[in-house]
Amino acid sequence: MDKYVVRQAIKERENDEVVGYEIMIQSDNDSLYNASESAVADTISGFLMQNNNVIFKEKLTFLSFPPSLFFRNTPKMFDKEKLIIQIEDNIVVHPLAPNIIQKYRRAGYRFAINNFQFSPKYFSMLEMADYAKVELADKKTGKGKISLINLVDMLHGFHKQCIVVGVNSKEDYDLAKEVGADFLEGNYIESATITKASKMDYVEGNFFQLVVEVTKDEPDVDVVEEIISRDAALSYAVLKMVNSAYFAMRKRTSSIRQALVTLGISQLRQWVYLLSMNDSNRNSASEEVLKLSFLRATFASALVDRMHTSEITKSEAYMIGMFSTMDYMIDASLEEILTDIPLPEVVKDALIGHTGVGGGLFQLVLDYEQADWKKLKVHTQELNISTNTIAQLYLDCVEEVNGIWDGLTSDFDRPAEEEESEE
């Protein structure tokens, strides 16, 4: 039985902070939440148990459970401070649901009603929920928009927080904010509200020159050192990175050359985005895009091992993921941006035209990210990738990226420094 799992960011409207993620789990091509087989419930239960620390590690987690797991009290195995239990339609109509939900609420769990609508069955559950999720798809214009406004106003009247779902474009984003949604969820959220630099700033800047140099087949370490050394922000960023908990060096280094030796060109190439973001210009939105680029890169690179092909290397796949978010950060199209960077053709073809084996791989990553399971099935078959391990592979990549991120952004107490201070 094939399983897929992906997380989608949920952002607060007022301050553009990502407050949590919805975890969407799919089995085969049919929604697991509409399935009744006990085998599905057992499979999902085991899957959640194995990945508890990965899924529920950061911020709030919005998660739906199939009825058999919900009534088996499976949600109580997870941290009630981080879990928001989503009530699906098959729970709403179940006669035992109100009593079970009240038990969860008394234990401190919170609930969100999925796809809330003007209907008695949804209103009967509203008093037990903290959030209500409203689908945007058919409510963008005319009577649909009026219905959306009325739904949001009504939910606020009941002191419930409204999450507008399906925010997949700038127009959707503006509409969701206009109607007063408390939170927004959709494919557009990762990139929304980022202040972009102009392309000219990057072309003329040290960071862009660094990108050009490290993406060469054989970067010149002396040139890399010279570029970083003449830029205070890049120097600070690379030294902060190499002195972070991720590398756990016994003594701090203030030498750019030593930092490059420790990093290695390969890791410097992978993390060049992170070097561009110093503490003064980093915000929640840009951090989410940085983490997204790391996750895409790590996931794409890991998928190459499943493809058994020589048409694309792990390094090229990593670059596809890492540079795929550049147009989120720079006010120009990917085609304009990549014209000035000497990337391999397989990478450029993948990012600009979604063509070639790299394009298929990139589209697969996007399909998974957007929970488009039908397209995902097509692309896994085209690339001859087995789907029975892809969900676990994705979660392993999430865990790896979280570990790297935590290490790079955490302080590190050095035993050697403590011994010296005691002397």
Coordinates of C-alpha atoms in Angstrom, one line a residue:
M1 CA 0.0 0.0 0.0
D2 CA 1.5 3.3 -1.1
K3 CA 1.5 6.2 1.4
Y4 CA 2.3 9.8 0.9
V5 CA 2.7 12.6 3.4
V6 CA 3.3 16.3 3.0
R7 CA 3.1 19.3 5.2
Q8 CA 1.6 22.6 4.1
A9 CA 2.3 25.9 6.0
I10 CA -0.4 27.9 7.8
K11 CA 0.3 31.5 8.2
E12 CA -1.2 34.1 10.5
R13 CA -2.7 37.1 8.6
E14 CA -1.8 39.9 11.0
N15 CA 2.0 39.3 11.2
D16 CA 2.7 36.9 8.4
E17 CA 4.2 34.4 10.9
V18 CA 3.9 30.7 10.1
V19 CA 2.1 29.2 13.1
G20 CA 1.9 25.6 12.0
Y21 CA 1.6 23.0 9.3
E22 CA -1.2 20.7 8.1
I23 CA 0.1 17.2 7.6
M24 CA -1.7 15.5 4.7
I25 CA -1.5 11.8 4.4
Q26 CA -2.8 9.9 1.4
S27 CA -3.0 6.2 0.7
D28 CA -2.9 5.1 -3.0
N29 CA -4.9 7.5 -5.1
D30 CA -7.9 7.6 -2.8
S31 CA -8.2 9.8 0.3
L32 CA -7.4 7.7 3.3
Y33 CA -10.0 9.7 5.3
N34 CA -12.8 8.2 3.1
A35 CA -11.5 4.7 3.5
S36 CA -12.9 2.3 6.1
E37 CA -10.5 -0.7 5.8
S38 CA -8.9 -1.5 9.1
A39 CA -5.7 -2.2 7.2
V40 CA -5.5 1.5 6.2
A41 CA -6.0 2.6 9.8
D42 CA -3.3 0.2 11.1
T43 CA -0.9 1.3 8.4
I44 CA -1.4 5.0 9.2
S45 CA -1.2 4.4 12.9
G46 CA 2.1 2.6 12.6
F47 CA 3.4 5.4 10.3
L48 CA 2.4 8.1 12.7
M49 CA 4.0 6.3 15.6
Q50 CA 7.3 5.9 13.8
N51 CA 7.5 9.5 12.8
N52 CA 6.1 11.2 15.9
N53 CA 9.2 13.2 16.6
V54 CA 9.5 14.4 13.0
I55 CA 5.9 15.4 12.4
F56 CA 5.3 17.1 15.8
K57 CA 8.6 18.7 16.2
E58 CA 7.9 22.3 15.4
K59 CA 5.0 24.7 15.8
L60 CA 1.4 23.5 15.6
T61 CA 0.4 20.4 13.6
F62 CA -3.0 20.2 12.0
L63 CA -3.9 16.5 11.4
S64 CA -6.9 14.5 10.4
F65 CA -7.4 10.9 11.6
P66 CA -9.5 8.2 10.0
P67 CA -12.6 7.3 12.1
S68 CA -11.2 4.0 13.4
L69 CA -8.1 5.8 14.7
F70 CA -10.0 8.7 16.1
F71 CA -12.3 6.5 18.1
R72 CA -9.4 4.4 19.3
N73 CA -8.0 7.5 21.0
T74 CA -4.9 7.5 18.8
P75 CA -4.6 11.3 18.9
K76 CA -4.0 11.1 22.6
M77 CA -0.6 9.6 21.9
F78 CA 0.6 13.0 20.6
D79 CA 1.5 16.2 22.4
K80 CA -1.8 18.1 23.0
E81 CA 0.1 21.4 23.1
K82 CA 1.2 21.0 19.4
L83 CA -1.7 18.9 17.9
I84 CA -4.8 20.4 16.3
I85 CA -7.2 17.6 15.5
Q86 CA -9.1 18.2 12.3
I87 CA -12.7 17.0 12.1
E88 CA -13.5 15.6 8.7
D89 CA -17.0 15.0 7.3
N90 CA -17.0 11.4 8.2
I91 CA -16.4 12.4 11.9
V92 CA -19.0 15.2 11.8
V93 CA -21.8 12.8 10.9
H94 CA -20.9 10.0 13.3
P95 CA -23.3 9.7 16.2
L96 CA -20.5 9.0 18.7
A97 CA -18.4 12.0 17.7
P98 CA -19.7 14.6 20.1
N99 CA -19.0 12.6 23.2
I100 CA -15.5 11.6 22.1
I101 CA -14.6 15.1 21.1
Q102 CA -15.8 16.4 24.5
K103 CA -13.5 13.9 26.2
Y104 CA -10.6 15.1 24.1
R105 CA -11.4 18.8 24.9
R106 CA -11.5 18.1 28.6
A107 CA -8.0 16.6 28.2
G108 CA -6.8 19.8 26.6
Y109 CA -6.9 19.0 22.9
R110 CA -8.0 21.5 20.3
F111 CA -10.1 21.0 17.1
A112 CA -10.5 22.4 13.6
I113 CA -13.5 21.7 11.4
N114 CA -12.4 21.0 7.8
N115 CA -14.3 22.5 4.9
F116 CA -16.8 24.3 7.1
Q117 CA -20.1 25.1 5.4
F118 CA -23.5 26.6 6.1
S119 CA -25.1 23.4 7.3
P120 CA -26.7 22.2 10.5
K121 CA -24.3 19.3 10.8
Y122 CA -21.3 21.7 10.9
F123 CA -23.0 24.2 13.2
S124 CA -23.6 21.3 15.7
M125 CA -19.8 20.8 16.0
L126 CA -18.9 24.5 16.0
E127 CA -19.1 25.0 19.7
M128 CA -16.5 22.2 20.2
A129 CA -14.0 23.6 17.7
D130 CA -11.3 26.3 18.0
Y131 CA -10.8 26.7 14.3
A132 CA -12.9 26.4 11.1
K133 CA -11.3 25.9 7.7
V134 CA -13.0 27.4 4.7
E135 CA -12.2 26.3 1.1
L136 CA -11.5 29.2 -1.2
A137 CA -11.9 27.4 -4.5
D138 CA -15.5 28.3 -5.4
K139 CA -15.7 31.5 -3.4
K140 CA -13.6 34.0 -5.3
T141 CA -16.1 36.1 -7.2
G142 CA -19.8 37.1 -7.2
K143 CA -22.1 35.1 -4.8
G144 CA -19.2 32.9 -3.8
K145 CA -17.2 35.8 -2.5
I146 CA -20.3 37.1 -0.6
S147 CA -20.7 33.7 0.9
L148 CA -17.0 33.7 1.9
I149 CA -17.3 37.1 3.6
N150 CA -20.5 35.9 5.5
L151 CA -18.8 32.7 6.6
V152 CA -15.8 34.6 8.0
D153 CA -17.9 37.2 9.7
M154 CA -20.2 34.5 11.2
L155 CA -17.2 32.5 12.5
H156 CA -15.8 35.6 14.2
G157 CA -19.2 36.2 15.7
F158 CA -18.9 32.8 17.3
H159 CA -15.4 33.7 18.4
K160 CA -13.9 31.1 16.2
Q161 CA -10.7 31.5 14.2
C162 CA -11.0 31.1 10.5
I163 CA -8.4 29.4 8.2
V164 CA -8.9 30.1 4.5
V165 CA -7.6 27.1 2.6
G166 CA -6.6 26.9 -1.1
V167 CA -4.5 30.1 -1.2
N168 CA -2.6 29.2 -4.3
S169 CA -1.9 32.6 -6.0
K170 CA -1.3 36.2 -5.2
E171 CA -4.9 37.0 -6.0
D172 CA -6.1 34.3 -3.6
Y173 CA -3.7 35.7 -0.9
D174 CA -5.1 39.2 -1.3
L175 CA -8.7 38.0 -1.2
A176 CA -8.1 36.0 2.0
K177 CA -6.6 39.0 3.7
E178 CA -9.4 41.2 2.4
V179 CA -12.1 39.1 3.9
G180 CA -10.4 39.0 7.3
A181 CA -9.3 35.4 7.5
D182 CA -7.2 34.8 10.7
F183 CA -5.0 32.3 9.0
L184 CA -4.1 31.4 5.4
E185 CA -3.1 28.0 3.9
G186 CA -2.1 27.0 0.4
N187 CA 0.7 26.6 -2.1
Y188 CA 1.3 30.3 -2.3
I189 CA 1.9 30.8 1.5
E190 CA 5.6 29.7 1.4
S191 CA 6.5 32.6 -0.9
A192 CA 4.0 35.3 0.2
T193 CA 5.1 38.6 1.7
I194 CA 8.8 38.3 1.1
T195 CA 10.6 41.5 0.3
K196 CA 12.4 40.8 -2.9
A197 CA 15.8 42.3 -3.9
S198 CA 16.1 43.7 -7.4
K199 CA 17.9 41.6 -9.9
M200 CA 20.4 44.5 -10.3
D201 CA 21.3 44.4 -6.6
Y202 CA 22.2 40.8 -6.9
V203 CA 24.1 41.1 -10.2
E204 CA 26.3 43.9 -8.8
G205 CA 26.5 42.4 -5.3
N206 CA 29.1 40.2 -3.7
F207 CA 26.6 37.5 -3.0
F208 CA 25.8 37.1 -6.7
Q209 CA 29.5 36.9 -7.5
L210 CA 29.8 34.2 -4.8
V211 CA 27.0 32.2 -6.4
V212 CA 28.7 32.4 -9.8
E213 CA 32.0 31.2 -8.3
V214 CA 30.8 28.3 -6.2
T215 CA 28.6 26.9 -8.9
K216 CA 31.6 26.4 -11.2
D217 CA 32.9 22.8 -11.7
E218 CA 36.2 23.7 -9.9
P219 CA 35.7 26.9 -7.8
D220 CA 38.8 28.9 -7.0
V221 CA 39.1 28.9 -3.2
D222 CA 41.2 32.0 -3.3
V223 CA 38.5 33.9 -5.2
V224 CA 35.8 32.6 -2.9
E225 CA 37.8 33.8 0.1
E226 CA 38.4 37.2 -1.5
I227 CA 34.7 37.7 -2.3
I228 CA 33.6 36.8 1.2
S229 CA 36.3 38.7 3.0
R230 CA 35.4 42.0 1.3
D231 CA 31.8 41.8 2.4
A232 CA 31.0 42.3 6.1
A233 CA 27.6 40.6 5.9
L234 CA 29.0 37.5 4.1
S235 CA 32.0 37.3 6.4
Y236 CA 29.7 37.5 9.5
A237 CA 27.4 34.9 8.0
V238 CA 30.0 32.3 7.1
L239 CA 31.8 32.7 10.4
K240 CA 28.5 32.3 12.3
M241 CA 27.7 29.2 10.3
V242 CA 31.1 27.5 10.8
N243 CA 31.0 28.3 14.5
S244 CA 27.5 27.0 14.9
A245 CA 26.4 23.8 16.8
Y246 CA 26.2 22.0 13.5
F247 CA 30.0 21.8 13.2
A248 CA 30.7 21.6 16.9
M249 CA 34.2 23.0 16.6
R250 CA 36.2 22.8 19.9
K251 CA 37.5 26.4 19.3
R252 CA 36.0 29.3 17.5
T253 CA 37.6 30.4 14.3
S254 CA 37.7 34.0 13.0
S255 CA 39.6 33.0 9.8
I256 CA 37.6 33.0 6.5
R257 CA 40.2 30.6 5.0
Q258 CA 39.8 28.2 8.0
A259 CA 36.0 28.5 7.7
L260 CA 36.1 27.5 4.0
V261 CA 38.4 24.5 4.8
T262 CA 35.9 23.4 7.5
L263 CA 32.8 23.9 5.3
G264 CA 34.2 22.6 2.1
I265 CA 33.1 24.0 -1.3
S266 CA 30.4 21.4 -1.5
Q267 CA 28.6 22.5 1.6
L268 CA 29.3 26.2 0.8
R269 CA 27.6 25.6 -2.5
Q270 CA 24.6 24.0 -0.8
W271 CA 24.2 26.6 1.8
V272 CA 25.0 29.7 -0.2
Y273 CA 21.5 31.0 0.3
L274 CA 21.8 30.9 4.0
L275 CA 25.0 33.0 3.8
S276 CA 23.0 35.7 2.0
M277 CA 20.6 36.2 4.9
N278 CA 22.2 37.9 7.9
D279 CA 20.2 38.6 11.1
S280 CA 19.3 42.1 10.1
N281 CA 17.2 41.1 7.0
R282 CA 16.0 37.7 7.9
N283 CA 12.3 37.3 8.7
S284 CA 9.8 34.5 9.1
A285 CA 8.8 34.5 5.5
S286 CA 12.3 34.4 4.2
E287 CA 13.3 31.7 6.7
E288 CA 10.4 29.6 5.4
V289 CA 11.6 29.9 1.8
L290 CA 15.2 29.1 2.8
K291 CA 14.0 26.0 4.6
L292 CA 11.8 25.1 1.6
S293 CA 14.9 25.4 -0.7
F294 CA 16.9 23.1 1.6
L295 CA 14.0 20.6 1.8
R296 CA 13.5 20.6 -2.0
A297 CA 17.2 20.1 -2.6
T298 CA 17.6 17.3 0.0
F299 CA 14.5 15.5 -1.3
A300 CA 15.4 15.8 -4.9
S301 CA 19.0 14.6 -4.2
A302 CA 17.6 11.6 -2.2
L303 CA 15.2 10.7 -5.0
V304 CA 18.1 10.3 -7.5
D305 CA 19.2 7.2 -5.5
R306 CA 15.8 5.7 -6.3
M307 CA 16.0 6.5 -10.1
H308 CA 19.0 4.4 -11.0
T309 CA 20.0 6.8 -13.8
S310 CA 23.2 8.5 -15.0
E311 CA 21.3 11.3 -16.7
I312 CA 21.4 13.4 -13.5
T313 CA 23.7 13.5 -10.5
K314 CA 22.8 14.0 -6.9
S315 CA 24.7 17.3 -6.9
E316 CA 22.6 18.5 -10.0
A317 CA 19.4 17.4 -8.3
Y318 CA 20.4 19.3 -5.2
M319 CA 21.0 22.4 -7.2
I320 CA 17.6 22.1 -8.8
G321 CA 16.0 22.2 -5.4
M322 CA 18.3 24.9 -3.9
F323 CA 17.9 27.4 -6.8
S324 CA 14.2 26.7 -7.4
T325 CA 13.2 29.4 -4.9
M326 CA 15.4 32.2 -6.3
D327 CA 12.5 33.9 -7.9
Y328 CA 10.9 34.1 -4.5
M329 CA 13.9 36.1 -3.3
I330 CA 14.8 38.2 -6.3
D331 CA 12.4 40.4 -8.3
A332 CA 12.9 38.7 -11.6
S333 CA 11.9 35.4 -13.4
L334 CA 14.0 32.3 -12.9
E335 CA 15.0 32.5 -16.6
E336 CA 16.4 36.0 -16.1
I337 CA 18.2 35.0 -12.9
L338 CA 19.7 31.8 -14.2
T339 CA 21.0 33.4 -17.4
D340 CA 23.8 34.9 -15.3
I341 CA 24.7 31.8 -13.4
P342 CA 26.9 29.0 -15.0
L343 CA 24.7 26.1 -13.9
P344 CA 24.6 22.8 -15.7
E345 CA 22.1 22.6 -18.6
V346 CA 20.2 19.8 -16.9
V347 CA 19.6 22.2 -13.9
K348 CA 18.6 25.1 -16.1
D349 CA 16.3 23.0 -18.3
A350 CA 14.6 21.6 -15.2
L351 CA 14.0 25.0 -13.5
I352 CA 13.1 27.1 -16.6
G353 CA 11.1 24.7 -18.8
H354 CA 10.6 21.7 -16.5
T355 CA 12.1 19.6 -19.3
G356 CA 14.4 16.6 -19.4
V357 CA 14.9 14.1 -16.6
G358 CA 15.7 17.0 -14.2
G359 CA 12.4 18.6 -15.1
G360 CA 10.5 15.4 -14.4
L361 CA 12.3 15.2 -11.0
F362 CA 11.5 18.8 -10.2
Q363 CA 7.9 18.4 -11.1
L364 CA 7.7 15.3 -8.9
V365 CA 9.0 17.3 -6.0
L366 CA 6.5 20.1 -6.6
D367 CA 3.6 17.5 -7.0
Y368 CA 4.5 16.0 -3.6
E369 CA 4.9 19.5 -2.0
Q370 CA 1.4 20.5 -3.3
A371 CA -0.1 17.1 -2.4
D372 CA -1.1 16.5 -6.0
W373 CA -1.2 12.7 -5.7
K374 CA -2.5 11.9 -9.1
K375 CA 0.2 13.8 -10.9
L376 CA 2.8 12.4 -8.5
K377 CA 1.7 8.9 -9.5
V378 CA 2.3 9.8 -13.2
H379 CA 5.8 11.3 -12.6
T380 CA 7.0 8.4 -10.3
Q381 CA 6.1 6.0 -13.1
E382 CA 7.8 8.1 -15.7
L383 CA 11.0 8.2 -13.6
N384 CA 10.7 4.6 -12.5
I385 CA 10.7 5.5 -8.8
S386 CA 9.0 3.0 -6.5
T387 CA 6.3 4.8 -4.5
N388 CA 6.2 2.5 -1.5
T389 CA 9.0 4.3 0.4
I390 CA 8.6 7.8 -0.8
A391 CA 6.6 9.1 2.2
Q392 CA 9.3 7.9 4.6
L393 CA 12.0 9.3 2.4
Y394 CA 10.3 12.7 2.5
L395 CA 10.0 12.7 6.3
D396 CA 13.7 11.6 6.6
C397 CA 14.5 14.7 4.5
V398 CA 12.4 16.9 6.8
E399 CA 14.2 15.6 9.8
E400 CA 17.6 16.1 8.2
V401 CA 16.8 19.7 7.2
N402 CA 15.5 20.4 10.6
G403 CA 18.6 19.0 12.2
I404 CA 20.9 21.1 9.9
W405 CA 18.8 24.2 10.5
D406 CA 18.7 23.8 14.2
G407 CA 22.5 23.2 14.2
L408 CA 23.3 26.3 12.1
T409 CA 21.1 28.6 14.1
S410 CA 22.0 27.4 17.6
D411 CA 24.8 28.5 19.8
F412 CA 27.4 25.9 20.8
D413 CA 29.2 25.6 24.1
R414 CA 32.8 24.6 23.4
P415 CA 34.5 22.5 26.1
A416 CA 37.9 23.8 25.0
E417 CA 36.8 27.4 25.7
E418 CA 35.3 26.4 29.1
E419 CA 38.7 24.8 30.1
E420 CA 40.6 27.9 29.0
S421 CA 38.3 30.2 30.9
E422 CA 38.7 28.1 34.1
E423 CA 42.5 28.5 33.8

